[in-house]
Amino acid sequence: MSQTAESARSASASTSSAASPASLPWVTRLVSMDTVSRNPNLGLIETVRDALRALGVSATLTHDPSGKWANLFATLPAHDGATNGGVVLSGHTDVVPVDGQRWDSDPFKPEVRDGKLYGRGTCDMKGFIGAALTLVPEMQRTKLAKPIHLALSFDEEVGCVGAPLMIDDLLKRGIKPDGCIVGEPTSMLPVVAHKGINAYQCCVRGHAAHSSLTPQGLNAIEYAARLICHIRDMATQFRAQGPFDEHYDVPFTTAQTSLIEGGNSLNTVPAECRFTFEFRNLPTLNPAEIFARIDQYARTTLLPQMQREHASAAIEFTQIAAAPGLDEAEQAAITTLVRALTADQSKRKVAYGTEAGLFALAGIPSIVCGPGDIQQAHKANEFVALEQLTECERFLQKFIHSMSVDAQLA
């Protein structure tokens, strides 16, 4: 018996009195594959491709330049063979690292304990993917009025790197879905908007000198610190002055510096300092304008001072991640559908980002709804409750029926 099959059997066997969700074998199989973003995801993608192929469903892969990572897009056509329109069920296959975390079990050998499935990616977001794959045969048995698409991406966790390649490919092939459901963990409640994510690396270049001769050098760390404080001052201003949107858990735009390195010895004026920062903007704010404020301070305030100390001074920015926010679209058909399927009309907006903003930017109205609680994501002992997987299955079953000819004629 394969390790994956053994893990699935172990997970099922350790379920207590609660009935196992039908999707448990698929979710367990996916979680057993270590797809931390730094690792290629091709093994998982090809496993899904082959499973779909065995059911008679063809899939298109879009690879990164190395060929080691790939997205998957598959279509279950309408009963008349139509492949355009319809709805996308979308999820990312990568997970965040477990380095430095203390787990009570192997994060890549999922276990069921007390009605919860533990493992990296159970919540974020292989639970949704596993549920969707489990219900492919039901999609095939249903006389669909419109197609259902499956979209699996790579490297969402490091800045939504993979999905743009897949979306570009769809547009080039003339495929334009009517809507998209992104299955990030929302406790199976609809989320209609989220913030944008923008991450940059900044390199401040000074000039080295012996620390006893500081006037002959240019301290890159000190000027980097001034720029970091400027970013913090902007964050403080957003917090105090807004704009605000009280439907968000954090109702204003945020910014922070998360990584920094510079210098090489105590008695040397540091010639270089690098730091990484991000800001998460309300979708009503233009991220280019926020970055422009940071860039302008660097170019017009700091750089002239630096170059008076040493002509070769420089400040360089490199954008390392950009994911657009998702603004609410209450009138979109996909929002109306998901609200009806969940019987929930509350307006929820979240600070974390998803690929829904990318689909929406491409003209595909999107909403976020999936199993699990975001509070469990990225942590040691990440889990998804089995009842959440069952609820997701029920939701998808109702969704499949809503796409049927019978439902469309009703």
CSV table of C-alpha atoms in Angstrom, one decimal:
chain,number,residue,atom,x,y,z
A,1,MET,CA,0.0,0.0,0.0
A,2,SER,CA,1.3,3.4,-0.9
A,3,GLN,CA,2.2,5.9,1.8
A,4,THR,CA,-0.6,8.2,0.6
A,5,ALA,CA,-3.2,5.4,0.8
A,6,GLU,CA,-1.9,4.4,4.2
A,7,SER,CA,-2.3,7.9,5.4
A,8,ALA,CA,-5.8,8.1,4.1
A,9,ARG,CA,-6.7,4.8,5.8
A,10,SER,CA,-5.1,6.0,9.1
A,11,ALA,CA,-7.0,9.3,8.9
A,12,SER,CA,-10.3,7.5,8.2
A,13,ALA,CA,-9.7,4.9,10.9
A,14,SER,CA,-9.0,7.5,13.6
A,15,THR,CA,-12.2,9.4,13.0
A,16,SER,CA,-14.3,9.1,16.2
A,17,SER,CA,-18.0,8.8,16.1
A,18,ALA,CA,-18.5,11.5,13.5
A,19,ALA,CA,-19.1,10.2,10.0
A,20,SER,CA,-16.1,10.9,7.6
A,21,PRO,CA,-16.7,13.5,4.9
A,22,ALA,CA,-16.7,11.9,1.4
A,23,SER,CA,-13.8,14.3,0.5
A,24,LEU,CA,-11.5,13.0,3.3
A,25,PRO,CA,-9.5,10.7,1.1
A,26,TRP,CA,-8.8,13.4,-1.5
A,27,VAL,CA,-8.0,16.0,1.1
A,28,THR,CA,-5.7,13.6,2.9
A,29,ARG,CA,-4.0,12.7,-0.3
A,30,LEU,CA,-3.4,16.4,-1.2
A,31,VAL,CA,-2.1,17.3,2.3
A,32,SER,CA,0.3,14.4,2.2
A,33,MET,CA,2.1,16.1,-0.7
A,34,ASP,CA,4.6,18.7,0.6
A,35,THR,CA,3.9,21.7,-1.6
A,36,VAL,CA,5.5,24.4,0.5
A,37,SER,CA,5.9,27.3,-2.0
A,38,ARG,CA,9.7,26.7,-2.3
A,39,ASN,CA,9.0,23.2,-3.5
A,40,PRO,CA,7.7,22.3,-7.0
A,41,ASN,CA,4.0,21.5,-7.1
A,42,LEU,CA,4.2,19.5,-10.3
A,43,GLY,CA,3.7,16.1,-8.6
A,44,LEU,CA,0.4,17.3,-7.1
A,45,ILE,CA,-0.8,18.9,-10.3
A,46,GLU,CA,0.0,15.8,-12.4
A,47,THR,CA,-1.7,13.6,-9.8
A,48,VAL,CA,-4.9,15.7,-10.2
A,49,ARG,CA,-4.5,15.8,-14.0
A,50,ASP,CA,-4.2,12.0,-14.2
A,51,ALA,CA,-7.2,11.5,-11.9
A,52,LEU,CA,-9.3,13.8,-14.0
A,53,ARG,CA,-8.1,12.1,-17.2
A,54,ALA,CA,-9.2,8.7,-15.8
A,55,LEU,CA,-12.7,10.3,-15.5
A,56,GLY,CA,-12.6,11.5,-19.1
A,57,VAL,CA,-11.9,15.1,-18.1
A,58,SER,CA,-9.0,16.8,-19.9
A,59,ALA,CA,-6.9,19.6,-18.2
A,60,THR,CA,-4.6,22.3,-19.5
A,61,LEU,CA,-1.4,23.0,-17.5
A,62,THR,CA,0.4,26.3,-17.6
A,63,HIS,CA,4.0,26.1,-16.3
A,64,ASP,CA,6.5,28.5,-14.8
A,65,PRO,CA,9.7,29.1,-16.9
A,66,SER,CA,11.5,26.3,-15.1
A,67,GLY,CA,8.7,23.7,-15.8
A,68,LYS,CA,8.7,22.6,-12.1
A,69,TRP,CA,5.6,24.5,-11.1
A,70,ALA,CA,2.3,24.5,-12.9
A,71,ASN,CA,-1.3,25.6,-12.8
A,72,LEU,CA,-4.2,23.3,-13.9
A,73,PHE,CA,-7.4,24.4,-15.6
A,74,ALA,CA,-10.1,21.8,-16.4
A,75,THR,CA,-13.6,22.2,-17.8
A,76,LEU,CA,-16.6,20.0,-17.4
A,77,PRO,CA,-18.7,21.2,-20.4
A,78,ALA,CA,-22.4,22.0,-20.4
A,79,HIS,CA,-24.7,19.2,-21.7
A,80,ASP,CA,-24.6,20.8,-25.2
A,81,GLY,CA,-20.7,20.8,-25.2
A,82,ALA,CA,-20.4,24.5,-24.4
A,83,THR,CA,-17.2,25.4,-22.6
A,84,ASN,CA,-17.5,29.1,-22.3
A,85,GLY,CA,-19.3,30.9,-19.5
A,86,GLY,CA,-20.0,29.0,-16.4
A,87,VAL,CA,-18.3,29.2,-13.0
A,88,VAL,CA,-14.8,28.5,-11.8
A,89,LEU,CA,-14.0,26.7,-8.6
A,90,SER,CA,-10.6,28.0,-7.7
A,91,GLY,CA,-7.9,27.0,-5.2
A,92,HIS,CA,-4.1,27.3,-4.7
A,93,THR,CA,-2.0,24.2,-4.2
A,94,ASP,CA,0.9,25.7,-2.3
A,95,VAL,CA,1.2,26.0,1.4
A,96,VAL,CA,3.3,28.0,3.8
A,97,PRO,CA,6.4,26.5,5.5
A,98,VAL,CA,6.4,24.7,8.8
A,99,ASP,CA,10.0,25.7,9.7
A,100,GLY,CA,10.3,26.6,13.4
A,101,GLN,CA,6.8,25.5,14.3
A,102,ARG,CA,6.1,22.9,16.9
A,103,TRP,CA,3.5,20.4,15.7
A,104,ASP,CA,1.9,17.6,17.7
A,105,SER,CA,2.0,15.4,14.6
A,106,ASP,CA,3.7,15.3,11.2
A,107,PRO,CA,2.3,18.2,9.2
A,108,PHE,CA,2.5,16.2,6.0
A,109,LYS,CA,1.0,13.0,7.5
A,110,PRO,CA,-2.6,14.2,8.2
A,111,GLU,CA,-4.4,12.9,11.2
A,112,VAL,CA,-8.0,13.1,12.4
A,113,ARG,CA,-8.3,13.9,16.1
A,114,ASP,CA,-11.5,15.0,17.9
A,115,GLY,CA,-13.4,15.7,14.7
A,116,LYS,CA,-10.6,17.8,13.1
A,117,LEU,CA,-8.2,16.9,10.3
A,118,TYR,CA,-4.7,18.2,11.2
A,119,GLY,CA,-1.9,18.9,8.7
A,120,ARG,CA,-0.4,21.7,6.7
A,121,GLY,CA,-2.9,23.0,4.1
A,122,THR,CA,-5.9,21.3,5.6
A,123,CYS,CA,-7.5,24.7,6.1
A,124,ASP,CA,-5.5,26.8,3.6
A,125,MET,CA,-6.7,25.5,1.3
A,126,LYS,CA,-6.6,21.8,0.2
A,127,GLY,CA,-9.9,21.1,2.0
A,128,PHE,CA,-11.8,23.0,-0.7
A,129,ILE,CA,-9.8,21.5,-3.5
A,130,GLY,CA,-10.3,18.0,-2.2
A,131,ALA,CA,-14.1,18.6,-1.9
A,132,ALA,CA,-14.3,19.9,-5.4
A,133,LEU,CA,-12.4,16.9,-6.8
A,134,THR,CA,-14.5,14.5,-4.9
A,135,LEU,CA,-17.6,15.9,-6.6
A,136,VAL,CA,-16.3,15.8,-10.1
A,137,PRO,CA,-18.3,12.5,-10.8
A,138,GLU,CA,-21.5,14.3,-9.6
A,139,MET,CA,-20.7,17.2,-11.9
A,140,GLN,CA,-20.5,14.7,-14.8
A,141,ARG,CA,-23.8,13.0,-13.9
A,142,THR,CA,-25.6,16.3,-13.9
A,143,LYS,CA,-27.1,17.7,-17.0
A,144,LEU,CA,-25.3,21.1,-16.8
A,145,ALA,CA,-26.8,24.1,-18.4
A,146,LYS,CA,-23.4,25.9,-18.1
A,147,PRO,CA,-19.9,24.5,-17.7
A,148,ILE,CA,-18.1,24.1,-14.4
A,149,HIS,CA,-14.3,24.9,-14.4
A,150,LEU,CA,-11.6,23.8,-11.9
A,151,ALA,CA,-8.6,26.1,-11.5
A,152,LEU,CA,-5.6,25.1,-9.4
A,153,SER,CA,-2.7,27.5,-9.1
A,154,PHE,CA,0.9,27.6,-7.7
A,155,ASP,CA,2.7,30.0,-5.5
A,156,GLU,CA,-0.3,32.0,-4.2
A,157,GLU,CA,1.3,32.3,-0.8
A,158,VAL,CA,4.4,34.2,-2.1
A,159,GLY,CA,2.4,36.8,-4.0
A,160,CYS,CA,-0.1,35.2,-6.3
A,161,VAL,CA,2.6,34.3,-8.8
A,162,GLY,CA,1.0,31.4,-10.7
A,163,ALA,CA,-2.6,32.5,-11.2
A,164,PRO,CA,-1.8,35.3,-13.6
A,165,LEU,CA,-0.2,32.9,-16.1
A,166,MET,CA,-3.4,30.7,-16.0
A,167,ILE,CA,-5.7,33.7,-16.4
A,168,ASP,CA,-3.7,35.1,-19.3
A,169,ASP,CA,-3.9,31.6,-21.0
A,170,LEU,CA,-7.7,31.6,-20.5
A,171,LEU,CA,-8.0,35.0,-22.1
A,172,LYS,CA,-5.8,34.0,-25.0
A,173,ARG,CA,-7.9,30.9,-25.6
A,174,GLY,CA,-11.1,32.9,-25.5
A,175,ILE,CA,-12.4,31.3,-22.3
A,176,LYS,CA,-14.5,33.8,-20.3
A,177,PRO,CA,-16.2,32.3,-17.2
A,178,ASP,CA,-19.2,34.2,-15.8
A,179,GLY,CA,-18.0,34.0,-12.3
A,180,CYS,CA,-15.5,32.5,-9.9
A,181,ILE,CA,-15.7,31.0,-6.4
A,182,VAL,CA,-12.3,31.1,-4.6
A,183,GLY,CA,-12.4,28.5,-1.8
A,184,GLU,CA,-10.2,30.2,0.8
A,185,PRO,CA,-11.2,29.5,4.4
A,186,THR,CA,-14.2,31.6,5.3
A,187,SER,CA,-16.1,29.1,7.5
A,188,MET,CA,-18.3,28.5,4.5
A,189,LEU,CA,-19.6,32.1,4.7
A,190,PRO,CA,-19.4,34.4,1.7
A,191,VAL,CA,-16.7,37.1,1.6
A,192,VAL,CA,-17.4,39.9,-0.9
A,193,ALA,CA,-14.2,41.9,-0.7
A,194,HIS,CA,-10.6,41.8,0.5
A,195,LYS,CA,-7.6,44.1,0.6
A,196,GLY,CA,-4.8,44.2,-2.0
A,197,ILE,CA,-1.3,43.0,-1.1
A,198,ASN,CA,1.8,44.9,-2.4
A,199,ALA,CA,5.3,43.8,-1.3
A,200,TYR,CA,8.6,45.4,-2.2
A,201,GLN,CA,12.3,45.0,-1.5
A,202,CYS,CA,14.3,48.1,-1.0
A,203,CYS,CA,18.1,48.3,-1.3
A,204,VAL,CA,19.8,51.3,0.1
A,205,ARG,CA,23.4,51.7,-1.2
A,206,GLY,CA,25.9,53.8,0.8
A,207,HIS,CA,29.7,53.7,1.0
A,208,ALA,CA,31.9,51.6,3.3
A,209,ALA,CA,34.6,53.1,5.5
A,210,HIS,CA,36.4,52.3,8.8
A,211,SER,CA,34.1,53.2,11.6
A,212,SER,CA,36.7,55.6,13.0
A,213,LEU,CA,36.4,57.6,9.7
A,214,THR,CA,32.6,57.8,9.5
A,215,PRO,CA,32.6,61.1,7.6
A,216,GLN,CA,34.3,59.3,4.7
A,217,GLY,CA,31.6,56.7,4.5
A,218,LEU,CA,27.8,56.7,4.0
A,219,ASN,CA,25.8,54.6,6.4
A,220,ALA,CA,23.2,52.7,4.5
A,221,ILE,CA,21.5,51.3,7.6
A,222,GLU,CA,20.8,54.7,9.0
A,223,TYR,CA,19.2,56.0,5.8
A,224,ALA,CA,17.2,52.7,5.5
A,225,ALA,CA,16.0,53.3,9.0
A,226,ARG,CA,14.7,56.7,8.0
A,227,LEU,CA,12.8,55.3,5.1
A,228,ILE,CA,11.4,52.5,7.3
A,229,CYS,CA,10.2,55.1,9.8
A,230,HIS,CA,8.5,57.0,7.0
A,231,ILE,CA,6.6,53.8,6.0
A,232,ARG,CA,5.6,53.4,9.6
A,233,ASP,CA,4.5,57.1,9.8
A,234,MET,CA,2.3,56.4,6.7
A,235,ALA,CA,0.8,53.4,8.5
A,236,THR,CA,0.1,55.5,11.6
A,237,GLN,CA,-1.6,58.1,9.4
A,238,PHE,CA,-3.8,55.5,7.7
A,239,ARG,CA,-4.8,54.1,11.1
A,240,ALA,CA,-5.7,57.6,12.5
A,241,GLN,CA,-7.1,59.3,9.4
A,242,GLY,CA,-8.4,56.5,7.2
A,243,PRO,CA,-10.1,56.1,4.8
A,244,PHE,CA,-12.0,53.5,6.8
A,245,ASP,CA,-14.4,50.7,5.9
A,246,GLU,CA,-15.9,49.2,9.0
A,247,HIS,CA,-16.9,46.0,7.3
A,248,TYR,CA,-13.2,44.9,7.4
A,249,ASP,CA,-11.7,43.2,10.4
A,250,VAL,CA,-8.9,45.7,10.1
A,251,PRO,CA,-10.8,48.7,8.7
A,252,PHE,CA,-7.9,50.7,7.3
A,253,THR,CA,-4.9,50.3,5.0
A,254,THR,CA,-1.9,48.9,6.8
A,255,ALA,CA,1.9,48.9,6.1
A,256,GLN,CA,4.9,47.2,7.8
A,257,THR,CA,8.5,46.3,7.4
A,258,SER,CA,9.1,42.6,7.9
A,259,LEU,CA,12.7,41.8,7.0
A,260,ILE,CA,16.0,43.7,7.2
A,261,GLU,CA,19.7,42.9,6.7
A,262,GLY,CA,22.8,45.1,6.4
A,263,GLY,CA,26.3,45.7,7.4
A,264,ASN,CA,29.2,43.2,7.8
A,265,SER,CA,31.1,44.1,11.0
A,266,LEU,CA,30.9,46.3,14.0
A,267,ASN,CA,33.7,48.6,13.0
A,268,THR,CA,32.7,49.2,9.3
A,269,VAL,CA,30.3,51.8,8.0
A,270,PRO,CA,27.7,49.7,6.3
A,271,ALA,CA,27.6,50.1,2.5
A,272,GLU,CA,24.3,48.3,1.9
A,273,CYS,CA,21.0,47.7,3.7
A,274,ARG,CA,18.1,45.7,2.3
A,275,PHE,CA,14.7,45.5,3.7
A,276,THR,CA,11.3,44.1,2.7
A,277,PHE,CA,8.0,45.9,3.3
A,278,GLU,CA,4.4,45.4,2.4
A,279,PHE,CA,1.2,47.4,2.5
A,280,ARG,CA,-2.4,46.0,2.3
A,281,ASN,CA,-4.7,48.6,0.8
A,282,LEU,CA,-8.4,48.9,0.9
A,283,PRO,CA,-9.5,48.2,-2.7
A,284,THR,CA,-10.8,51.8,-3.0
A,285,LEU,CA,-7.2,53.1,-2.7
A,286,ASN,CA,-4.8,53.0,-5.6
A,287,PRO,CA,-1.7,51.0,-4.6
A,288,ALA,CA,0.4,52.8,-7.2
A,289,GLU,CA,-0.3,56.1,-5.4
A,290,ILE,CA,0.6,54.6,-2.0
A,291,PHE,CA,4.0,53.4,-3.4
A,292,ALA,CA,4.5,56.7,-5.1
A,293,ARG,CA,4.5,58.5,-1.7
A,294,ILE,CA,7.2,56.1,-0.5
A,295,ASP,CA,9.2,56.5,-3.7
A,296,GLN,CA,8.9,60.3,-3.6
A,297,TYR,CA,10.2,60.5,-0.1
A,298,ALA,CA,13.2,58.3,-1.0
A,299,ARG,CA,14.0,60.3,-4.2
A,300,THR,CA,13.3,63.9,-3.1
A,301,THR,CA,14.2,63.8,0.6
A,302,LEU,CA,16.7,61.1,1.3
A,303,LEU,CA,18.6,60.6,-1.9
A,304,PRO,CA,19.8,64.2,-2.3
A,305,GLN,CA,21.1,64.1,1.3
A,306,MET,CA,22.8,60.8,0.7
A,307,GLN,CA,24.4,62.0,-2.5
A,308,ARG,CA,25.8,65.1,-0.8
A,309,GLU,CA,27.7,62.6,1.4
A,310,HIS,CA,28.7,60.3,-1.4
A,311,ALA,CA,27.9,60.7,-5.1
A,312,SER,CA,27.4,57.0,-5.7
A,313,ALA,CA,24.5,56.6,-3.2
A,314,ALA,CA,21.4,55.0,-4.4
A,315,ILE,CA,18.0,53.7,-3.3
A,316,GLU,CA,16.4,50.9,-5.4
A,317,PHE,CA,13.0,49.3,-5.2
A,318,THR,CA,11.9,45.9,-6.5
A,319,GLN,CA,8.3,44.8,-6.4
A,320,ILE,CA,8.2,41.2,-5.3
A,321,ALA,CA,4.5,40.6,-5.0
A,322,ALA,CA,1.3,42.3,-6.1
A,323,ALA,CA,-2.2,41.0,-5.7
A,324,PRO,CA,-5.1,43.3,-6.4
A,325,GLY,CA,-7.9,43.8,-3.8
A,326,LEU,CA,-11.4,42.5,-4.4
A,327,ASP,CA,-14.0,45.2,-4.2
A,328,GLU,CA,-17.6,44.2,-3.4
A,329,ALA,CA,-19.9,43.5,-6.3
A,330,GLU,CA,-23.2,42.9,-4.6
A,331,GLN,CA,-25.1,42.9,-7.9
A,332,ALA,CA,-22.9,40.3,-9.5
A,333,ALA,CA,-24.7,37.0,-10.4
A,334,ILE,CA,-22.0,35.0,-8.6
A,335,THR,CA,-22.5,36.9,-5.4
A,336,THR,CA,-26.3,36.4,-5.6
A,337,LEU,CA,-25.8,32.7,-6.2
A,338,VAL,CA,-23.4,32.1,-3.3
A,339,ARG,CA,-25.6,34.1,-0.9
A,340,ALA,CA,-28.6,32.0,-2.0
A,341,LEU,CA,-26.6,28.7,-1.5
A,342,THR,CA,-25.4,29.7,1.9
A,343,ALA,CA,-28.5,31.5,3.0
A,344,ASP,CA,-26.3,34.3,4.2
A,345,GLN,CA,-26.7,38.0,3.4
A,346,SER,CA,-24.1,39.5,5.7
A,347,LYS,CA,-21.5,41.8,4.2
A,348,ARG,CA,-18.0,40.4,5.0
A,349,LYS,CA,-14.7,41.9,4.0
A,350,VAL,CA,-11.3,40.6,5.1
A,351,ALA,CA,-7.7,41.9,5.4
A,352,TYR,CA,-6.1,38.8,3.9
A,353,GLY,CA,-5.7,38.6,0.1
A,354,THR,CA,-6.8,35.9,-2.3
A,355,GLU,CA,-6.7,35.2,-6.0
A,356,ALA,CA,-10.3,36.5,-6.3
A,357,GLY,CA,-8.9,40.0,-7.0
A,358,LEU,CA,-7.0,38.6,-10.0
A,359,PHE,CA,-10.0,36.9,-11.5
A,360,ALA,CA,-12.1,40.1,-11.0
A,361,LEU,CA,-9.4,42.2,-12.6
A,362,ALA,CA,-9.7,40.0,-15.7
A,363,GLY,CA,-13.4,40.7,-15.8
A,364,ILE,CA,-14.6,37.5,-14.0
A,365,PRO,CA,-16.8,38.5,-11.0
A,366,SER,CA,-15.6,36.6,-8.0
A,367,ILE,CA,-16.4,35.8,-4.4
A,368,VAL,CA,-14.6,34.0,-1.6
A,369,CYS,CA,-16.2,31.0,0.2
A,370,GLY,CA,-14.5,27.9,1.6
A,371,PRO,CA,-14.2,25.5,4.5
A,372,GLY,CA,-12.1,26.2,7.6
A,373,ASP,CA,-11.3,29.2,9.7
A,374,ILE,CA,-8.6,31.6,8.6
A,375,GLN,CA,-7.5,31.8,12.3
A,376,GLN,CA,-6.1,28.3,11.8
A,377,ALA,CA,-4.1,29.0,8.7
A,378,HIS,CA,-0.3,29.2,8.7
A,379,LYS,CA,-0.1,28.0,12.3
A,380,ALA,CA,1.4,24.9,13.9
A,381,ASN,CA,-1.3,22.2,14.2
A,382,GLU,CA,-3.3,23.7,11.4
A,383,PHE,CA,-6.7,22.0,11.0
A,384,VAL,CA,-10.0,21.9,9.3
A,385,ALA,CA,-13.1,20.6,11.2
A,386,LEU,CA,-14.6,17.6,9.5
A,387,GLU,CA,-18.0,19.2,9.7
A,388,GLN,CA,-16.6,22.1,7.6
A,389,LEU,CA,-15.6,19.6,4.9
A,390,THR,CA,-19.1,18.1,5.1
A,391,GLU,CA,-20.7,21.6,4.9
A,392,CYS,CA,-18.5,22.4,1.9
A,393,GLU,CA,-19.6,19.2,0.1
A,394,ARG,CA,-23.2,20.1,0.7
A,395,PHE,CA,-22.6,23.6,-0.6
A,396,LEU,CA,-20.9,22.2,-3.8
A,397,GLN,CA,-23.7,19.8,-4.3
A,398,LYS,CA,-26.2,22.6,-4.2
A,399,PHE,CA,-24.0,24.6,-6.5
A,400,ILE,CA,-23.8,21.7,-9.0
A,401,HIS,CA,-27.6,21.5,-9.0
A,402,SER,CA,-27.9,25.3,-9.5
A,403,MET,CA,-25.9,24.8,-12.7
A,404,SER,CA,-28.2,22.1,-14.0
A,405,VAL,CA,-30.7,22.5,-16.8
A,406,ASP,CA,-33.5,21.6,-14.3
A,407,ALA,CA,-32.5,24.4,-12.0
A,408,GLN,CA,-32.1,26.9,-14.8
A,409,LEU,CA,-35.6,26.1,-16.1
A,410,ALA,CA,-37.2,26.2,-12.6
